[in-house]
mmCIF file of N, CA and C in Angstrom:
data_model
loop_
_atom_site.group_PDB
_atom_site.id
_atom_site.type_symbol
_atom_site.label_atom_id
_atom_site.label_comp_id
_atom_site.label_asym_id
_atom_site.label_seq_id
_atom_site.Cartn_x
_atom_site.Cartn_y
_atom_site.Cartn_z
ATOM 1 N N MET A 218 147.487 73.609 52.266
ATOM 2 C CA MET A 218 148.490 73.302 53.263
ATOM 3 C C MET A 218 148.939 74.587 53.951
ATOM 4 N N VAL A 219 149.069 74.548 55.261
ATOM 5 C CA VAL A 219 149.517 75.710 56.028
ATOM 6 C C VAL A 219 151.036 75.706 56.080
ATOM 7 N N PRO A 220 151.671 76.780 55.614
ATOM 8 C CA PRO A 220 153.136 76.833 55.676
ATOM 9 C C PRO A 220 153.613 76.820 57.128
ATOM 10 N N GLN A 221 154.726 76.160 57.372
ATOM 11 C CA GLN A 221 155.339 76.183 58.698
ATOM 12 C C GLN A 221 156.646 76.950 58.577
ATOM 13 N N TYR A 222 156.966 77.752 59.584
ATOM 14 C CA TYR A 222 158.124 78.628 59.520
ATOM 15 C C TYR A 222 159.156 78.281 60.573
ATOM 16 N N TRP A 223 160.419 78.607 60.258
ATOM 17 C CA TRP A 223 161.525 78.333 61.150
ATOM 18 C C TRP A 223 162.180 79.609 61.650
ATOM 19 N N ALA A 224 161.770 80.744 61.122
ATOM 20 C CA ALA A 224 162.319 82.034 61.563
ATOM 21 C C ALA A 224 161.364 83.141 61.143
ATOM 22 N N ALA A 225 161.394 84.208 61.914
ATOM 23 C CA ALA A 225 160.576 85.384 61.605
ATOM 24 C C ALA A 225 161.418 86.624 61.874
ATOM 25 N N LEU A 226 161.335 87.586 60.990
ATOM 26 C CA LEU A 226 162.048 88.848 61.164
ATOM 27 C C LEU A 226 161.075 90.004 61.010
ATOM 28 N N GLU A 227 161.306 91.030 61.756
ATOM 29 C CA GLU A 227 160.487 92.244 61.690
ATOM 30 C C GLU A 227 161.207 93.270 60.827
ATOM 31 N N LYS A 228 160.476 93.868 59.893
ATOM 32 C CA LYS A 228 160.985 94.951 59.044
ATOM 33 C C LYS A 228 162.077 94.511 58.073
ATOM 34 N N ARG A 229 162.296 93.190 57.908
ATOM 35 C CA ARG A 229 163.268 92.665 56.943
ATOM 36 C C ARG A 229 162.650 91.458 56.252
ATOM 37 N N PRO A 230 162.186 91.610 55.027
ATOM 38 C CA PRO A 230 161.566 90.489 54.315
ATOM 39 C C PRO A 230 162.523 89.314 54.128
ATOM 40 N N ILE A 231 162.048 88.099 54.446
ATOM 41 C CA ILE A 231 162.840 86.885 54.230
ATOM 42 C C ILE A 231 162.037 85.854 53.426
ATOM 43 N N SER A 232 160.835 86.233 53.024
ATOM 44 C CA SER A 232 159.997 85.349 52.216
ATOM 45 C C SER A 232 158.974 86.216 51.483
ATOM 46 N N PRO A 233 158.192 85.595 50.605
ATOM 47 C CA PRO A 233 157.162 86.383 49.918
ATOM 48 C C PRO A 233 155.933 86.636 50.785
ATOM 49 N N PHE A 234 155.938 86.146 52.016
ATOM 50 C CA PHE A 234 154.799 86.288 52.915
ATOM 51 C C PHE A 234 155.053 87.392 53.931
ATOM 52 N N ALA A 235 153.973 87.910 54.497
ATOM 53 C CA ALA A 235 154.084 88.974 55.490
ATOM 54 C C ALA A 235 153.265 88.615 56.718
ATOM 55 N N SER A 236 153.675 89.124 57.831
ATOM 56 C CA SER A 236 152.906 88.995 59.063
ATOM 57 C C SER A 236 151.976 90.193 59.120
ATOM 58 N N SER A 237 150.684 89.932 59.194
ATOM 59 C CA SER A 237 149.718 91.032 59.101
ATOM 60 C C SER A 237 149.412 91.690 60.435
ATOM 61 N N GLY A 238 149.894 91.106 61.519
ATOM 62 C CA GLY A 238 149.579 91.669 62.827
ATOM 63 C C GLY A 238 148.297 91.112 63.401
ATOM 64 N N GLN A 239 147.706 90.149 62.760
ATOM 65 C CA GLN A 239 146.509 89.479 63.269
ATOM 66 C C GLN A 239 146.895 88.038 63.554
ATOM 67 N N TYR A 240 146.809 87.649 64.819
ATOM 68 C CA TYR A 240 147.376 86.379 65.239
ATOM 69 C C TYR A 240 146.347 85.521 65.968
ATOM 70 N N HIS A 241 146.553 84.227 65.870
ATOM 71 C CA HIS A 241 145.806 83.259 66.668
ATOM 72 C C HIS A 241 146.850 82.406 67.363
ATOM 73 N N VAL A 242 146.706 82.261 68.669
ATOM 74 C CA VAL A 242 147.667 81.484 69.442
ATOM 75 C C VAL A 242 146.909 80.341 70.106
ATOM 76 N N ARG A 243 147.292 79.131 69.771
ATOM 77 C CA ARG A 243 146.620 77.958 70.328
ATOM 78 C C ARG A 243 146.923 77.793 71.814
ATOM 79 N N ARG A 244 148.191 78.039 72.203
ATOM 80 C CA ARG A 244 148.582 77.880 73.605
ATOM 81 C C ARG A 244 149.222 79.176 74.088
ATOM 82 N N PRO A 245 148.414 80.073 74.630
ATOM 83 C CA PRO A 245 148.929 81.394 75.032
ATOM 84 C C PRO A 245 150.111 81.329 75.989
ATOM 85 N N GLU A 246 150.152 80.330 76.856
ATOM 86 C CA GLU A 246 151.252 80.266 77.828
ATOM 87 C C GLU A 246 152.603 80.123 77.124
ATOM 88 N N ILE A 247 152.642 79.398 76.012
ATOM 89 C CA ILE A 247 153.892 79.261 75.259
ATOM 90 C C ILE A 247 154.258 80.598 74.618
ATOM 91 N N PHE A 248 153.266 81.267 74.043
ATOM 92 C CA PHE A 248 153.539 82.557 73.401
ATOM 93 C C PHE A 248 154.013 83.588 74.429
ATOM 94 N N PHE A 249 153.339 83.682 75.577
ATOM 95 C CA PHE A 249 153.731 84.684 76.576
ATOM 96 C C PHE A 249 155.095 84.362 77.174
ATOM 97 N N ALA A 250 155.426 83.086 77.336
ATOM 98 C CA ALA A 250 156.772 82.722 77.793
ATOM 99 C C ALA A 250 157.804 83.169 76.757
ATOM 100 N N ALA A 251 157.470 83.003 75.478
ATOM 101 C CA ALA A 251 158.377 83.426 74.410
ATOM 102 C C ALA A 251 158.548 84.945 74.419
ATOM 103 N N VAL A 252 157.475 85.676 74.663
ATOM 104 C CA VAL A 252 157.567 87.140 74.750
ATOM 105 C C VAL A 252 158.470 87.543 75.910
ATOM 106 N N ARG A 253 158.321 86.870 77.043
ATOM 107 C CA ARG A 253 159.199 87.176 78.180
ATOM 108 C C ARG A 253 160.665 86.898 77.818
ATOM 109 N N ASP A 254 160.915 85.776 77.121
ATOM 110 C CA ASP A 254 162.285 85.463 76.681
ATOM 111 C C ASP A 254 162.821 86.565 75.764
ATOM 112 N N MET A 255 161.992 86.997 74.823
ATOM 113 C CA MET A 255 162.397 88.037 73.872
ATOM 114 C C MET A 255 162.732 89.333 74.619
ATOM 115 N N MET A 256 161.893 89.690 75.572
ATOM 116 C CA MET A 256 162.132 90.931 76.313
ATOM 117 C C MET A 256 163.370 90.814 77.201
ATOM 118 N N ALA A 257 163.573 89.668 77.812
ATOM 119 C CA ALA A 257 164.762 89.468 78.647
ATOM 120 C C ALA A 257 166.032 89.562 77.807
ATOM 121 N N ALA A 258 165.950 89.132 76.556
ATOM 122 C CA ALA A 258 167.101 89.205 75.646
ATOM 123 C C ALA A 258 167.237 90.587 75.015
ATOM 124 N N GLU A 259 166.304 91.503 75.338
ATOM 125 C CA GLU A 259 166.321 92.845 74.750
ATOM 126 C C GLU A 259 166.315 92.770 73.222
ATOM 127 N N ASP A 260 165.565 91.817 72.690
ATOM 128 C CA ASP A 260 165.484 91.612 71.243
ATOM 129 C C ASP A 260 164.514 92.624 70.640
ATOM 130 N N ARG A 261 165.048 93.798 70.322
ATOM 131 C CA ARG A 261 164.251 94.907 69.809
ATOM 132 C C ARG A 261 164.555 95.168 68.337
ATOM 133 N N VAL A 262 163.616 95.815 67.684
ATOM 134 C CA VAL A 262 163.800 96.277 66.306
ATOM 135 C C VAL A 262 163.533 97.776 66.327
ATOM 136 N N ASN A 263 164.499 98.541 65.873
ATOM 137 C CA ASN A 263 164.373 100.006 65.907
ATOM 138 C C ASN A 263 164.019 100.511 67.305
ATOM 139 N N GLY A 264 164.581 99.861 68.328
ATOM 140 C CA GLY A 264 164.367 100.286 69.703
ATOM 141 C C GLY A 264 163.033 99.869 70.306
ATOM 142 N N GLU A 265 162.249 99.069 69.584
ATOM 143 C CA GLU A 265 160.917 98.672 70.060
ATOM 144 C C GLU A 265 160.769 97.154 70.027
ATOM 145 N N PHE A 266 159.878 96.647 70.879
ATOM 146 C CA PHE A 266 159.530 95.233 70.830
ATOM 147 C C PHE A 266 158.399 95.046 69.831
ATOM 148 N N TYR A 267 158.484 94.004 69.023
ATOM 149 C CA TYR A 267 157.448 93.652 68.069
ATOM 150 C C TYR A 267 157.005 92.215 68.324
ATOM 151 N N THR A 268 155.815 91.907 67.880
ATOM 152 C CA THR A 268 155.271 90.563 68.062
ATOM 153 C C THR A 268 156.026 89.536 67.230
ATOM 154 N N CYS A 269 156.281 89.847 65.989
ATOM 155 C CA CYS A 269 156.851 88.876 65.057
ATOM 156 C C CYS A 269 158.117 88.189 65.588
ATOM 157 N N PRO A 270 159.109 88.900 66.124
ATOM 158 C CA PRO A 270 160.307 88.213 66.606
ATOM 159 C C PRO A 270 160.033 87.227 67.754
ATOM 160 N N ALA A 271 158.945 87.413 68.459
ATOM 161 C CA ALA A 271 158.620 86.476 69.545
ATOM 162 C C ALA A 271 158.432 85.065 69.018
ATOM 163 N N TYR A 272 158.031 84.940 67.756
ATOM 164 C CA TYR A 272 157.845 83.604 67.191
ATOM 165 C C TYR A 272 159.145 82.829 67.109
ATOM 166 N N ASN A 273 160.283 83.515 66.996
ATOM 167 C CA ASN A 273 161.565 82.813 67.034
ATOM 168 C C ASN A 273 161.770 82.140 68.387
ATOM 169 N N TYR A 274 161.279 82.764 69.439
ATOM 170 C CA TYR A 274 161.408 82.191 70.778
ATOM 171 C C TYR A 274 160.414 81.045 70.977
ATOM 172 N N VAL A 275 159.267 81.121 70.332
ATOM 173 C CA VAL A 275 158.336 79.985 70.333
ATOM 174 C C VAL A 275 159.029 78.790 69.684
ATOM 175 N N ILE A 276 159.660 79.020 68.539
ATOM 176 C CA ILE A 276 160.359 77.954 67.820
ATOM 177 C C ILE A 276 161.486 77.389 68.672
ATOM 178 N N ARG A 277 162.255 78.247 69.331
ATOM 179 C CA ARG A 277 163.354 77.782 70.191
ATOM 180 C C ARG A 277 162.842 76.930 71.345
ATOM 181 N N ARG A 278 161.611 77.176 71.786
ATOM 182 C CA ARG A 278 160.999 76.386 72.856
ATOM 183 C C ARG A 278 160.370 75.097 72.326
ATOM 184 N N GLY A 279 160.545 74.840 71.021
ATOM 185 C CA GLY A 279 160.012 73.620 70.440
ATOM 186 C C GLY A 279 158.613 73.761 69.873
ATOM 187 N N GLY A 280 158.081 74.978 69.877
ATOM 188 C CA GLY A 280 156.746 75.204 69.339
ATOM 189 C C GLY A 280 156.766 75.296 67.822
ATOM 190 N N ARG A 281 155.595 75.215 67.242
ATOM 191 C CA ARG A 281 155.467 75.341 65.792
ATOM 192 C C ARG A 281 154.775 76.649 65.471
ATOM 193 N N VAL A 282 155.192 77.273 64.387
ATOM 194 C CA VAL A 282 154.599 78.514 63.921
ATOM 195 C C VAL A 282 154.137 78.296 62.490
ATOM 196 N N GLY A 283 152.867 78.508 62.246
ATOM 197 C CA GLY A 283 152.316 78.357 60.912
ATOM 198 C C GLY A 283 151.641 79.642 60.493
ATOM 199 N N ALA A 284 151.084 79.618 59.305
ATOM 200 C CA ALA A 284 150.436 80.821 58.787
ATOM 201 C C ALA A 284 149.257 80.430 57.927
ATOM 202 N N SER A 285 148.315 81.319 57.856
ATOM 203 C CA SER A 285 147.212 81.187 56.907
ATOM 204 C C SER A 285 147.489 82.157 55.776
ATOM 205 N N VAL A 286 147.467 81.659 54.591
ATOM 206 C CA VAL A 286 147.735 82.508 53.433
ATOM 207 C C VAL A 286 146.401 83.032 52.917
ATOM 208 N N ILE A 287 146.306 84.344 52.841
ATOM 209 C CA ILE A 287 145.084 84.969 52.332
ATOM 210 C C ILE A 287 145.458 85.882 51.163
ATOM 211 N N PRO A 288 144.557 86.032 50.204
ATOM 212 C CA PRO A 288 144.877 86.953 49.102
ATOM 213 C C PRO A 288 144.923 88.395 49.593
ATOM 214 N N ALA A 289 145.755 89.186 48.976
ATOM 215 C CA ALA A 289 145.890 90.589 49.373
ATOM 216 C C ALA A 289 144.555 91.320 49.313
ATOM 217 N N THR A 290 143.689 90.916 48.415
ATOM 218 C CA THR A 290 142.387 91.586 48.287
ATOM 219 C C THR A 290 141.467 91.293 49.460
ATOM 220 N N ALA A 291 141.809 90.290 50.258
ATOM 221 C CA ALA A 291 140.979 89.943 51.418
ATOM 222 C C ALA A 291 141.555 90.501 52.721
ATOM 223 N N PHE A 292 142.629 91.229 52.631
ATOM 224 C CA PHE A 292 143.303 91.760 53.817
ATOM 225 C C PHE A 292 142.781 93.145 54.165
ATOM 226 N N TRP A 293 142.519 93.358 55.433
ATOM 227 C CA TRP A 293 142.112 94.681 55.928
ATOM 228 C C TRP A 293 143.147 95.185 56.910
ATOM 229 N N ALA A 294 143.820 96.265 56.564
ATOM 230 C CA ALA A 294 144.780 96.873 57.489
ATOM 231 C C ALA A 294 144.013 97.530 58.629
ATOM 232 N N LEU A 295 144.494 97.318 59.828
ATOM 233 C CA LEU A 295 143.885 97.934 61.012
ATOM 234 C C LEU A 295 144.975 98.623 61.836
ATOM 235 N N ASN A 296 145.901 99.266 61.134
ATOM 236 C CA ASN A 296 147.062 99.865 61.795
ATOM 237 C C ASN A 296 146.805 101.234 62.393
ATOM 238 N N THR A 297 145.875 101.979 61.826
ATOM 239 C CA THR A 297 145.667 103.354 62.258
ATOM 240 C C THR A 297 144.184 103.575 62.553
ATOM 241 N N PRO A 298 143.854 104.636 63.254
ATOM 242 C CA PRO A 298 142.435 104.947 63.464
ATOM 243 C C PRO A 298 141.673 105.099 62.140
ATOM 244 N N ASP A 299 142.314 105.670 61.112
ATOM 245 C CA ASP A 299 141.661 105.804 59.804
ATOM 246 C C ASP A 299 141.367 104.432 59.197
ATOM 247 N N ASP A 300 142.333 103.495 59.306
ATOM 248 C CA ASP A 300 142.114 102.125 58.807
ATOM 249 C C ASP A 300 140.907 101.494 59.492
ATOM 250 N N LEU A 301 140.835 101.658 60.790
ATOM 251 C CA LEU A 301 139.721 101.090 61.539
ATOM 252 C C LEU A 301 138.404 101.728 61.119
ATOM 253 N N ASP A 302 138.388 103.031 60.935
ATOM 254 C CA ASP A 302 137.165 103.714 60.485
ATOM 255 C C ASP A 302 136.693 103.182 59.138
ATOM 256 N N ILE A 303 137.625 102.978 58.207
ATOM 257 C CA ILE A 303 137.271 102.440 56.891
ATOM 258 C C ILE A 303 136.684 101.045 57.040
ATOM 259 N N PHE A 304 137.326 100.214 57.844
ATOM 260 C CA PHE A 304 136.852 98.848 58.061
ATOM 261 C C PHE A 304 135.442 98.852 58.662
ATOM 262 N N LEU A 305 135.234 99.642 59.704
ATOM 263 C CA LEU A 305 133.921 99.688 60.361
ATOM 264 C C LEU A 305 132.844 100.256 59.443
ATOM 265 N N ARG A 306 133.200 101.239 58.644
ATOM 266 C CA ARG A 306 132.242 101.802 57.693
ATOM 267 C C ARG A 306 131.819 100.738 56.675
ATOM 268 N N ARG A 307 132.783 100.000 56.139
ATOM 269 C CA ARG A 307 132.464 98.960 55.171
ATOM 270 C C ARG A 307 131.658 97.839 55.834
ATOM 271 N N LEU A 308 131.972 97.530 57.059
ATOM 272 C CA LEU A 308 131.213 96.520 57.794
ATOM 273 C C LEU A 308 129.756 96.944 57.909
ATOM 274 N N ASP A 309 129.539 98.190 58.254
ATOM 275 C CA ASP A 309 128.182 98.725 58.388
ATOM 276 C C ASP A 309 127.468 98.768 57.024
ATOM 277 N N GLU A 310 128.186 99.193 55.990
ATOM 278 C CA GLU A 310 127.595 99.301 54.642
ATOM 279 C C GLU A 310 127.147 97.945 54.106
ATOM 280 N N HIS A 311 127.804 96.893 54.528
ATOM 281 C CA HIS A 311 127.516 95.566 53.987
ATOM 282 C C HIS A 311 126.794 94.664 54.986
ATOM 283 N N GLY A 312 126.092 95.279 55.927
ATOM 284 C CA GLY A 312 125.287 94.490 56.857
ATOM 285 C C GLY A 312 126.056 93.485 57.689
ATOM 286 N N GLY A 313 127.257 93.847 58.090
ATOM 287 C CA GLY A 313 128.048 92.987 58.957
ATOM 288 C C GLY A 313 128.997 92.067 58.214
ATOM 289 N N GLU A 314 128.955 92.074 56.891
ATOM 290 C CA GLU A 314 129.879 91.269 56.098
ATOM 291 C C GLU A 314 130.843 92.191 55.391
ATOM 292 N N VAL A 315 132.114 92.057 55.686
ATOM 293 C CA VAL A 315 133.109 92.940 55.082
ATOM 294 C C VAL A 315 133.573 92.329 53.770
ATOM 295 N N ARG A 316 133.522 93.138 52.739
ATOM 296 C CA ARG A 316 133.947 92.699 51.406
ATOM 297 C C ARG A 316 135.082 93.582 50.940
ATOM 298 N N PRO A 317 136.122 92.972 50.401
ATOM 299 C CA PRO A 317 137.223 93.804 49.862
ATOM 300 C C PRO A 317 136.717 94.669 48.722
ATOM 301 N N GLU A 318 137.407 95.768 48.501
ATOM 302 C CA GLU A 318 137.033 96.675 47.385
ATOM 303 C C GLU A 318 137.304 96.023 46.056
#
């Protein structure tokens, strides 16, 4: 079962789950409208706009936000150039199939 959420916060844990920064949006127009709403409201975290809070605006517009739960061992961080290099190296080492360590 895919969990459904009613709120999302950036940099403040409110559940045992995390937003990994990898997203799939079924209806981009709803997401981009929510981003515009978030920016118009100046809804920033530490002075910056983040993706995660935009989901609160999707919810306010009547949209649904769900998540895919994956084990931590299957997660690949792609936050920095070094993270990306590690991911690409492992992809190459395994013939196009990335396997967790």
